[in-house]
Coordinates of C-alpha atoms in Angstrom, one line a residue:
X1 CA 0.0 0.0 0.0
X2 CA 1.4 3.4 -1.0
X3 CA 0.1 5.2 2.1
X4 CA 2.6 3.2 4.2
X5 CA 5.4 5.5 3.1
X6 CA 3.8 8.3 5.2
X7 CA 4.7 6.3 8.3
X8 CA 8.3 5.5 7.3
X9 CA 11.3 7.0 8.9
X10 CA 13.0 9.9 7.0
X11 CA 16.2 8.0 6.5
X12 CA 14.3 5.1 4.9
X13 CA 12.5 7.5 2.5
X14 CA 15.9 9.1 1.8
X15 CA 17.4 5.7 0.9
X16 CA 14.5 5.0 -1.5
X17 CA 14.9 8.4 -3.2
X18 CA 18.7 7.8 -3.5
X19 CA 18.1 4.5 -5.3
X20 CA 15.6 5.9 -7.8
X21 CA 18.4 7.0 -10.2
X22 CA 16.2 9.4 -12.1
X23 CA 17.8 11.6 -14.7
X24 CA 17.9 15.1 -13.2
X25 CA 17.4 17.2 -16.3
X26 CA 14.5 15.1 -17.7
X27 CA 10.8 15.3 -17.3
X28 CA 9.7 13.1 -14.5
X29 CA 6.4 11.4 -13.8
X30 CA 5.5 10.4 -10.3
X31 CA 2.6 8.1 -9.5
X32 CA 1.4 10.0 -6.4
X33 CA -0.6 8.4 -3.6
X34 CA 1.3 10.0 -0.7
X35 CA -0.3 13.4 -0.4
X36 CA 2.5 15.0 -2.4
X37 CA 5.4 13.7 -0.3
X38 CA 7.1 11.8 -3.1
X39 CA 6.4 14.5 -5.6
X40 CA 7.9 17.2 -3.4
X41 CA 10.9 15.1 -2.6
X42 CA 11.6 14.4 -6.2
X43 CA 10.9 18.0 -7.3
X44 CA 13.5 19.1 -4.8
X45 CA 16.1 17.0 -6.6
X46 CA 15.0 17.7 -10.1
X47 CA 15.8 20.7 -12.3
X48 CA 13.2 19.7 -15.0
X49 CA 9.4 19.4 -14.9
X50 CA 7.7 16.9 -12.5
X51 CA 4.3 15.6 -13.3
X52 CA 2.3 14.0 -10.5
X53 CA -0.2 11.4 -11.7
X54 CA -3.0 10.4 -9.4
X55 CA -6.1 8.1 -9.6
X56 CA -8.9 9.7 -7.7
X57 CA -8.1 13.3 -6.9
X58 CA -5.0 15.4 -6.4
X59 CA -3.9 15.8 -2.8
X60 CA -0.7 17.7 -2.5
X61 CA -0.9 18.9 1.1
X62 CA 2.8 18.1 1.9
X63 CA 4.3 20.2 -0.9
X64 CA 4.0 23.5 1.1
X65 CA 6.0 21.9 4.0
X66 CA 9.1 21.8 1.8
X67 CA 9.1 25.7 1.4
X68 CA 10.1 25.6 -2.2
X69 CA 10.3 28.8 -4.3
X70 CA 7.5 29.7 -6.7
X71 CA 9.8 28.7 -9.6
X72 CA 10.3 25.2 -8.1
X73 CA 6.6 24.6 -7.4
X74 CA 5.7 26.0 -10.8
X75 CA 7.6 22.9 -12.3
X76 CA 5.1 20.6 -10.6
X77 CA 1.9 19.7 -12.5
X78 CA -0.8 17.2 -11.7
X79 CA -2.9 15.0 -14.0
X80 CA -5.4 12.2 -13.5
X81 CA -4.0 8.9 -14.8
X82 CA -7.0 8.3 -17.0
X83 CA -6.4 11.6 -18.7
X84 CA -2.7 10.8 -19.1
X85 CA -3.5 7.4 -20.8
X86 CA -6.0 9.1 -23.1
X87 CA -3.5 11.8 -24.0
X88 CA -0.8 9.2 -24.8
X89 CA -3.3 7.2 -26.9
X90 CA -4.3 10.3 -28.9
X91 CA -0.7 11.2 -29.5
X92 CA 0.1 7.7 -30.8
X93 CA -2.9 7.9 -33.2
X94 CA -1.8 11.3 -34.4
X95 CA 1.8 10.1 -35.0
X96 CA 0.5 7.1 -36.9
X97 CA -1.8 9.3 -39.0
X98 CA 1.1 11.6 -39.8
X99 CA 3.1 8.7 -41.2
X100 CA 0.4 8.1 -44.0

């Protein structure tokens, strides 16, 4: 269960983040079910855009606790996973149609 991370020790979460090995300058997608904790932690380490994908509704109550600048929080966007899947499908169809 993804909510279990909210009860982990900070050093455990730090170890998980250290082992992610994401590319710093790239666009990053985070499947968010931890009230913004993982999104904020990754956004703090990323210089590129971070997209937070959620299932039911966005809940980013932990992001303000990190005291990021407006520039840093401006790099964070949220999208429902169903919308993301539909967006990807429509892009694939457009790309296939452009090949004709």
